[in-house]
Amino acid sequence: MQLRHRMEYLRREHEELLNLANRIEKLLESASSSDFEEHLKSLPALRSLEHGLAGIVEHCRREERIIESTYHHSLQLEELARMDAEHEQIVRLVRNFREELKYATADRTMAMILPGMELVKWLRAHIAYEREMLGRIAGLRKSRVRSSEKKKTGKESRSKARRPIAKRKARTKAIHLLPYTLEPHPEL
């Protein structure tokens, strides 16, 4: 897969994860309201997002498994370490949120709200960081393309002024006839 296609894929994935974060946040807000009917509606809706939570974990694990990932080729070690640490933190937050969501009831939703909001906050910050890195990678790629366009190729590179071949051969022979040390030779 070309770099451009991988970057497009990651951008689409970031959009999907941000949409998921927005849905989680809205459902957590309705779960924290004082209306009991909203509690009843928000709890099954949050549980129905299990597939999205699995997608978050998959996003975090995939970049670590794929050696040829976009990030591994283009980022510094510190940036990769930060990304890995953020992935681990997000996976822990998903695990905590799932655990609280599993035992939540319509009258006991407050215990899941804090882990859920923490997950949303970390996910948004992480995606912002990854978008920044993708922007930088795209900028590096464009500068490489521009610099390679400026290089002369084919006849252009050969057309620069050179010494005639006879002079180059004569100079090469003269160089080989010189002694290879600076010590005086008796025959000279």
Short mmCIF file of N, CA and C in Angstrom, two decimals, residues 12-138:
data_model
loop_
_atom_site.label_atom_id
_atom_site.label_comp_id
_atom_site.label_asym_id
_atom_site.label_seq_id
_atom_site.Cartn_x
_atom_site.Cartn_y
_atom_site.Cartn_z
N ARG A 12 -9.32 8.68 7.53
CA ARG A 12 -10.71 8.20 7.62
C ARG A 12 -10.94 7.54 8.98
N GLU A 13 -9.97 6.76 9.41
CA GLU A 13 -10.09 6.10 10.72
C GLU A 13 -10.16 7.13 11.84
N HIS A 14 -9.39 8.20 11.74
CA HIS A 14 -9.44 9.26 12.75
C HIS A 14 -10.82 9.90 12.78
N GLU A 15 -11.41 10.13 11.62
CA GLU A 15 -12.76 10.71 11.56
C GLU A 15 -13.77 9.79 12.25
N GLU A 16 -13.68 8.49 11.96
CA GLU A 16 -14.59 7.54 12.58
C GLU A 16 -14.42 7.51 14.10
N LEU A 17 -13.18 7.55 14.56
CA LEU A 17 -12.94 7.53 16.01
C LEU A 17 -13.44 8.81 16.67
N LEU A 18 -13.28 9.94 16.00
CA LEU A 18 -13.81 11.20 16.56
C LEU A 18 -15.33 11.17 16.60
N ASN A 19 -15.97 10.62 15.57
CA ASN A 19 -17.43 10.49 15.60
C ASN A 19 -17.87 9.59 16.74
N LEU A 20 -17.13 8.51 16.96
CA LEU A 20 -17.43 7.62 18.08
C LEU A 20 -17.27 8.34 19.41
N ALA A 21 -16.21 9.12 19.54
CA ALA A 21 -15.99 9.89 20.77
C ALA A 21 -17.13 10.87 21.01
N ASN A 22 -17.63 11.50 19.96
CA ASN A 22 -18.76 12.42 20.09
C ASN A 22 -20.02 11.68 20.53
N ARG A 23 -20.27 10.49 19.95
CA ARG A 23 -21.45 9.71 20.36
C ARG A 23 -21.35 9.28 21.81
N ILE A 24 -20.17 8.82 22.22
CA ILE A 24 -19.98 8.41 23.62
C ILE A 24 -20.24 9.59 24.54
N GLU A 25 -19.68 10.74 24.18
CA GLU A 25 -19.85 11.92 25.02
C GLU A 25 -21.32 12.32 25.15
N LYS A 26 -22.06 12.31 24.05
CA LYS A 26 -23.50 12.66 24.11
C LYS A 26 -24.27 11.67 24.97
N LEU A 27 -23.96 10.39 24.81
CA LEU A 27 -24.66 9.39 25.61
C LEU A 27 -24.30 9.48 27.09
N LEU A 28 -23.05 9.82 27.38
CA LEU A 28 -22.65 9.99 28.78
C LEU A 28 -23.33 11.21 29.39
N GLU A 29 -23.50 12.25 28.60
CA GLU A 29 -24.22 13.44 29.09
C GLU A 29 -25.67 13.11 29.41
N SER A 30 -26.31 12.34 28.53
CA SER A 30 -27.69 11.95 28.82
C SER A 30 -27.76 10.98 29.99
N ALA A 31 -26.72 10.15 30.17
CA ALA A 31 -26.70 9.24 31.31
C ALA A 31 -26.49 9.98 32.62
N SER A 32 -25.88 11.14 32.55
CA SER A 32 -25.63 11.91 33.78
C SER A 32 -26.74 12.91 34.08
N SER A 33 -27.72 13.00 33.22
CA SER A 33 -28.82 13.93 33.48
C SER A 33 -29.70 13.41 34.62
N SER A 34 -30.56 14.25 35.09
CA SER A 34 -31.41 13.85 36.22
C SER A 34 -32.68 13.13 35.77
N ASP A 35 -32.93 13.06 34.47
CA ASP A 35 -34.10 12.39 33.94
C ASP A 35 -33.87 10.88 33.88
N PHE A 36 -34.74 10.13 34.54
CA PHE A 36 -34.57 8.68 34.61
C PHE A 36 -34.78 8.02 33.24
N GLU A 37 -35.67 8.58 32.43
CA GLU A 37 -35.92 8.01 31.10
C GLU A 37 -34.67 8.11 30.21
N GLU A 38 -33.93 9.19 30.37
CA GLU A 38 -32.69 9.33 29.60
C GLU A 38 -31.65 8.30 30.05
N HIS A 39 -31.64 8.01 31.35
CA HIS A 39 -30.76 6.94 31.86
C HIS A 39 -31.10 5.63 31.16
N LEU A 40 -32.41 5.34 31.08
CA LEU A 40 -32.83 4.08 30.47
C LEU A 40 -32.45 4.00 28.99
N LYS A 41 -32.49 5.12 28.28
CA LYS A 41 -32.16 5.12 26.86
C LYS A 41 -30.64 5.08 26.63
N SER A 42 -29.91 5.79 27.47
CA SER A 42 -28.46 5.93 27.24
C SER A 42 -27.68 4.65 27.54
N LEU A 43 -28.11 3.91 28.53
CA LEU A 43 -27.37 2.71 28.93
C LEU A 43 -27.32 1.65 27.81
N PRO A 44 -28.43 1.26 27.21
CA PRO A 44 -28.32 0.29 26.10
C PRO A 44 -27.61 0.88 24.88
N ALA A 45 -27.76 2.18 24.68
CA ALA A 45 -27.07 2.81 23.55
C ALA A 45 -25.56 2.77 23.76
N LEU A 46 -25.11 2.98 25.00
CA LEU A 46 -23.68 2.88 25.29
C LEU A 46 -23.19 1.44 25.12
N ARG A 47 -23.99 0.50 25.54
CA ARG A 47 -23.60 -0.90 25.39
C ARG A 47 -23.57 -1.32 23.92
N SER A 48 -24.38 -0.67 23.11
CA SER A 48 -24.38 -1.01 21.68
C SER A 48 -23.12 -0.50 20.98
N LEU A 49 -22.34 0.32 21.62
CA LEU A 49 -21.10 0.85 21.04
C LEU A 49 -19.91 -0.07 21.28
N GLU A 50 -20.15 -1.28 21.71
CA GLU A 50 -19.07 -2.24 21.98
C GLU A 50 -18.19 -2.45 20.76
N HIS A 51 -18.81 -2.49 19.59
CA HIS A 51 -18.04 -2.67 18.35
C HIS A 51 -17.09 -1.48 18.14
N GLY A 52 -17.56 -0.29 18.45
CA GLY A 52 -16.71 0.90 18.34
C GLY A 52 -15.57 0.88 19.34
N LEU A 53 -15.83 0.40 20.55
CA LEU A 53 -14.78 0.30 21.56
C LEU A 53 -13.72 -0.71 21.12
N ALA A 54 -14.18 -1.80 20.50
CA ALA A 54 -13.22 -2.77 19.96
C ALA A 54 -12.40 -2.13 18.84
N GLY A 55 -13.02 -1.23 18.08
CA GLY A 55 -12.30 -0.51 17.02
C GLY A 55 -11.21 0.39 17.58
N ILE A 56 -11.49 1.00 18.73
CA ILE A 56 -10.48 1.85 19.38
C ILE A 56 -9.28 1.00 19.77
N VAL A 57 -9.54 -0.14 20.39
CA VAL A 57 -8.45 -1.03 20.81
C VAL A 57 -7.68 -1.52 19.59
N GLU A 58 -8.39 -1.86 18.53
CA GLU A 58 -7.73 -2.34 17.31
C GLU A 58 -6.85 -1.24 16.72
N HIS A 59 -7.32 0.00 16.74
CA HIS A 59 -6.50 1.11 16.26
C HIS A 59 -5.20 1.20 17.06
N CYS A 60 -5.31 1.05 18.35
CA CYS A 60 -4.12 1.16 19.21
C CYS A 60 -3.16 0.01 19.00
N ARG A 61 -3.65 -1.16 18.75
CA ARG A 61 -2.79 -2.34 18.59
C ARG A 61 -2.19 -2.45 17.19
N ARG A 62 -2.92 -2.00 16.18
CA ARG A 62 -2.49 -2.19 14.79
C ARG A 62 -1.18 -1.46 14.51
N GLU A 63 -1.04 -0.23 14.91
CA GLU A 63 0.16 0.54 14.60
C GLU A 63 1.40 -0.06 15.28
N GLU A 64 1.20 -0.75 16.38
CA GLU A 64 2.34 -1.37 17.06
C GLU A 64 2.75 -2.67 16.37
N ARG A 65 1.79 -3.36 15.74
CA ARG A 65 2.08 -4.63 15.09
C ARG A 65 2.68 -4.47 13.71
N ILE A 66 2.28 -3.44 13.00
CA ILE A 66 2.71 -3.29 11.61
C ILE A 66 4.04 -2.55 11.57
N ILE A 67 5.08 -3.25 11.22
CA ILE A 67 6.41 -2.66 11.17
C ILE A 67 6.49 -1.63 10.05
N GLU A 68 5.81 -1.88 8.95
CA GLU A 68 5.89 -0.95 7.83
C GLU A 68 4.85 0.16 7.94
N SER A 69 4.39 0.45 9.13
CA SER A 69 3.38 1.48 9.30
C SER A 69 3.92 2.85 8.91
N THR A 70 3.00 3.73 8.67
CA THR A 70 3.33 5.09 8.26
C THR A 70 4.19 5.77 9.31
N TYR A 71 3.88 5.55 10.56
CA TYR A 71 4.58 6.23 11.64
C TYR A 71 5.99 5.70 11.86
N HIS A 72 6.16 4.38 11.79
CA HIS A 72 7.46 3.79 12.09
C HIS A 72 8.55 4.27 11.13
N HIS A 73 8.19 4.55 9.90
CA HIS A 73 9.18 4.98 8.91
C HIS A 73 9.51 6.46 9.01
N SER A 74 8.62 7.24 9.61
CA SER A 74 8.75 8.68 9.49
C SER A 74 8.97 9.44 10.79
N LEU A 75 8.81 8.81 11.93
CA LEU A 75 8.87 9.54 13.19
C LEU A 75 10.15 9.24 13.97
N GLN A 76 10.47 10.16 14.85
CA GLN A 76 11.60 10.00 15.74
C GLN A 76 11.23 8.99 16.83
N LEU A 77 12.22 8.46 17.52
CA LEU A 77 11.96 7.46 18.57
C LEU A 77 11.11 8.04 19.70
N GLU A 78 11.33 9.30 20.05
CA GLU A 78 10.57 9.93 21.14
C GLU A 78 9.09 10.03 20.76
N GLU A 79 8.83 10.37 19.50
CA GLU A 79 7.46 10.49 19.04
C GLU A 79 6.77 9.12 19.00
N LEU A 80 7.49 8.12 18.59
CA LEU A 80 6.94 6.76 18.60
C LEU A 80 6.67 6.29 20.02
N ALA A 81 7.58 6.61 20.94
CA ALA A 81 7.40 6.22 22.34
C ALA A 81 6.16 6.91 22.92
N ARG A 82 5.97 8.18 22.59
CA ARG A 82 4.79 8.89 23.08
C ARG A 82 3.52 8.26 22.52
N MET A 83 3.55 7.93 21.24
CA MET A 83 2.38 7.33 20.61
C MET A 83 2.07 5.98 21.25
N ASP A 84 3.08 5.18 21.49
CA ASP A 84 2.88 3.87 22.13
C ASP A 84 2.32 4.02 23.54
N ALA A 85 2.84 5.00 24.29
CA ALA A 85 2.35 5.24 25.65
C ALA A 85 0.89 5.68 25.62
N GLU A 86 0.54 6.54 24.68
CA GLU A 86 -0.85 6.98 24.57
C GLU A 86 -1.75 5.80 24.18
N HIS A 87 -1.28 4.95 23.29
CA HIS A 87 -2.07 3.78 22.91
C HIS A 87 -2.33 2.90 24.13
N GLU A 88 -1.31 2.67 24.92
CA GLU A 88 -1.48 1.84 26.12
C GLU A 88 -2.47 2.47 27.10
N GLN A 89 -2.37 3.79 27.28
CA GLN A 89 -3.29 4.48 28.19
C GLN A 89 -4.73 4.38 27.68
N ILE A 90 -4.92 4.53 26.38
CA ILE A 90 -6.27 4.46 25.82
C ILE A 90 -6.82 3.05 25.97
N VAL A 91 -6.01 2.03 25.76
CA VAL A 91 -6.47 0.65 25.93
C VAL A 91 -6.89 0.41 27.39
N ARG A 92 -6.12 0.93 28.35
CA ARG A 92 -6.50 0.81 29.77
C ARG A 92 -7.83 1.51 30.04
N LEU A 93 -8.00 2.71 29.47
CA LEU A 93 -9.24 3.45 29.69
C LEU A 93 -10.44 2.73 29.07
N VAL A 94 -10.25 2.12 27.92
CA VAL A 94 -11.34 1.35 27.31
C VAL A 94 -11.69 0.18 28.21
N ARG A 95 -10.68 -0.49 28.73
CA ARG A 95 -10.93 -1.63 29.63
C ARG A 95 -11.70 -1.18 30.87
N ASN A 96 -11.29 -0.07 31.48
CA ASN A 96 -11.99 0.44 32.67
C ASN A 96 -13.43 0.83 32.35
N PHE A 97 -13.62 1.50 31.21
CA PHE A 97 -14.96 1.91 30.82
C PHE A 97 -15.85 0.71 30.56
N ARG A 98 -15.33 -0.31 29.89
CA ARG A 98 -16.11 -1.53 29.63
C ARG A 98 -16.51 -2.20 30.94
N GLU A 99 -15.58 -2.22 31.86
CA GLU A 99 -15.86 -2.86 33.16
C GLU A 99 -16.98 -2.13 33.90
N GLU A 100 -16.92 -0.82 33.93
CA GLU A 100 -17.98 -0.05 34.60
C GLU A 100 -19.29 -0.16 33.84
N LEU A 101 -19.23 -0.18 32.53
CA LEU A 101 -20.44 -0.27 31.71
C LEU A 101 -21.12 -1.62 31.90
N LYS A 102 -20.33 -2.66 32.13
CA LYS A 102 -20.88 -4.00 32.31
C LYS A 102 -21.78 -4.06 33.55
N TYR A 103 -21.39 -3.36 34.62
CA TYR A 103 -22.14 -3.43 35.87
C TYR A 103 -23.07 -2.25 36.09
N ALA A 104 -23.15 -1.36 35.12
CA ALA A 104 -24.00 -0.18 35.27
C ALA A 104 -25.48 -0.57 35.14
N THR A 105 -26.30 0.09 35.93
CA THR A 105 -27.75 -0.07 35.84
C THR A 105 -28.35 1.31 35.61
N ALA A 106 -29.64 1.35 35.33
CA ALA A 106 -30.28 2.64 35.04
C ALA A 106 -30.18 3.60 36.23
N ASP A 107 -30.17 3.09 37.45
CA ASP A 107 -30.05 3.97 38.61
C ASP A 107 -28.61 4.11 39.09
N ARG A 108 -27.71 3.38 38.48
CA ARG A 108 -26.29 3.48 38.86
C ARG A 108 -25.43 3.68 37.61
N THR A 109 -25.44 4.89 37.09
CA THR A 109 -24.67 5.21 35.88
C THR A 109 -23.48 6.12 36.17
N MET A 110 -23.44 6.72 37.32
CA MET A 110 -22.38 7.70 37.63
C MET A 110 -20.99 7.08 37.64
N ALA A 111 -20.88 5.81 38.01
CA ALA A 111 -19.57 5.17 38.10
C ALA A 111 -18.92 5.01 36.72
N MET A 112 -19.71 4.96 35.67
CA MET A 112 -19.13 4.80 34.34
C MET A 112 -18.87 6.12 33.64
N ILE A 113 -19.42 7.19 34.14
CA ILE A 113 -19.30 8.48 33.45
C ILE A 113 -17.87 9.01 33.48
N LEU A 114 -17.22 8.97 34.62
CA LEU A 114 -15.84 9.48 34.70
C LEU A 114 -14.87 8.69 33.82
N PRO A 115 -14.88 7.35 33.86
CA PRO A 115 -13.98 6.63 32.94
C PRO A 115 -14.32 6.89 31.47
N GLY A 116 -15.61 7.04 31.17
CA GLY A 116 -16.01 7.31 29.80
C GLY A 116 -15.55 8.67 29.32
N MET A 117 -15.70 9.69 30.16
CA MET A 117 -15.25 11.03 29.78
C MET A 117 -13.73 11.10 29.68
N GLU A 118 -13.06 10.38 30.53
CA GLU A 118 -11.59 10.32 30.46
C GLU A 118 -11.15 9.67 29.15
N LEU A 119 -11.84 8.62 28.76
CA LEU A 119 -11.56 7.95 27.48
C LEU A 119 -11.76 8.91 26.31
N VAL A 120 -12.86 9.65 26.33
CA VAL A 120 -13.14 10.60 25.26
C VAL A 120 -12.06 11.67 25.20
N LYS A 121 -11.64 12.16 26.35
CA LYS A 121 -10.61 13.21 26.39
C LYS A 121 -9.29 12.70 25.82
N TRP A 122 -8.85 11.52 26.25
CA TRP A 122 -7.59 10.95 25.77
C TRP A 122 -7.65 10.62 24.28
N LEU A 123 -8.79 10.09 23.85
CA LEU A 123 -8.94 9.72 22.44
C LEU A 123 -8.84 10.95 21.55
N ARG A 124 -9.50 12.02 21.93
CA ARG A 124 -9.43 13.25 21.12
C ARG A 124 -8.01 13.82 21.10
N ALA A 125 -7.36 13.84 22.23
CA ALA A 125 -5.99 14.37 22.28
C ALA A 125 -5.05 13.51 21.45
N HIS A 126 -5.22 12.19 21.52
CA HIS A 126 -4.35 11.29 20.77
C HIS A 126 -4.57 11.45 19.26
N ILE A 127 -5.80 11.57 18.85
CA ILE A 127 -6.08 11.74 17.43
C ILE A 127 -5.53 13.07 16.94
N ALA A 128 -5.62 14.10 17.76
CA ALA A 128 -5.04 15.39 17.38
C ALA A 128 -3.53 15.25 17.18
N TYR A 129 -2.87 14.50 18.07
CA TYR A 129 -1.43 14.28 17.94
C TYR A 129 -1.11 13.48 16.68
N GLU A 130 -1.88 12.42 16.42
CA GLU A 130 -1.64 11.63 15.21
C GLU A 130 -1.89 12.45 13.95
N ARG A 131 -2.89 13.29 13.97
CA ARG A 131 -3.14 14.16 12.81
C ARG A 131 -1.98 15.12 12.59
N GLU A 132 -1.44 15.64 13.68
CA GLU A 132 -0.27 16.52 13.56
C GLU A 132 0.91 15.76 12.94
N MET A 133 1.12 14.54 13.39
CA MET A 133 2.21 13.73 12.84
C MET A 133 1.96 13.41 11.35
N LEU A 134 0.73 13.10 11.00
CA LEU A 134 0.41 12.84 9.60
C LEU A 134 0.65 14.07 8.74
N GLY A 135 0.29 15.23 9.27
CA GLY A 135 0.54 16.48 8.54
C GLY A 135 2.02 16.70 8.32
N ARG A 136 2.80 16.41 9.34
CA ARG A 136 4.25 16.57 9.21
C ARG A 136 4.83 15.55 8.21
N ILE A 137 4.35 14.32 8.27
CA ILE A 137 4.81 13.30 7.33
C ILE A 137 4.45 13.70 5.90
N ALA A 138 3.24 14.21 5.72
CA ALA A 138 2.83 14.66 4.38
C ALA A 138 3.71 15.81 3.91
#
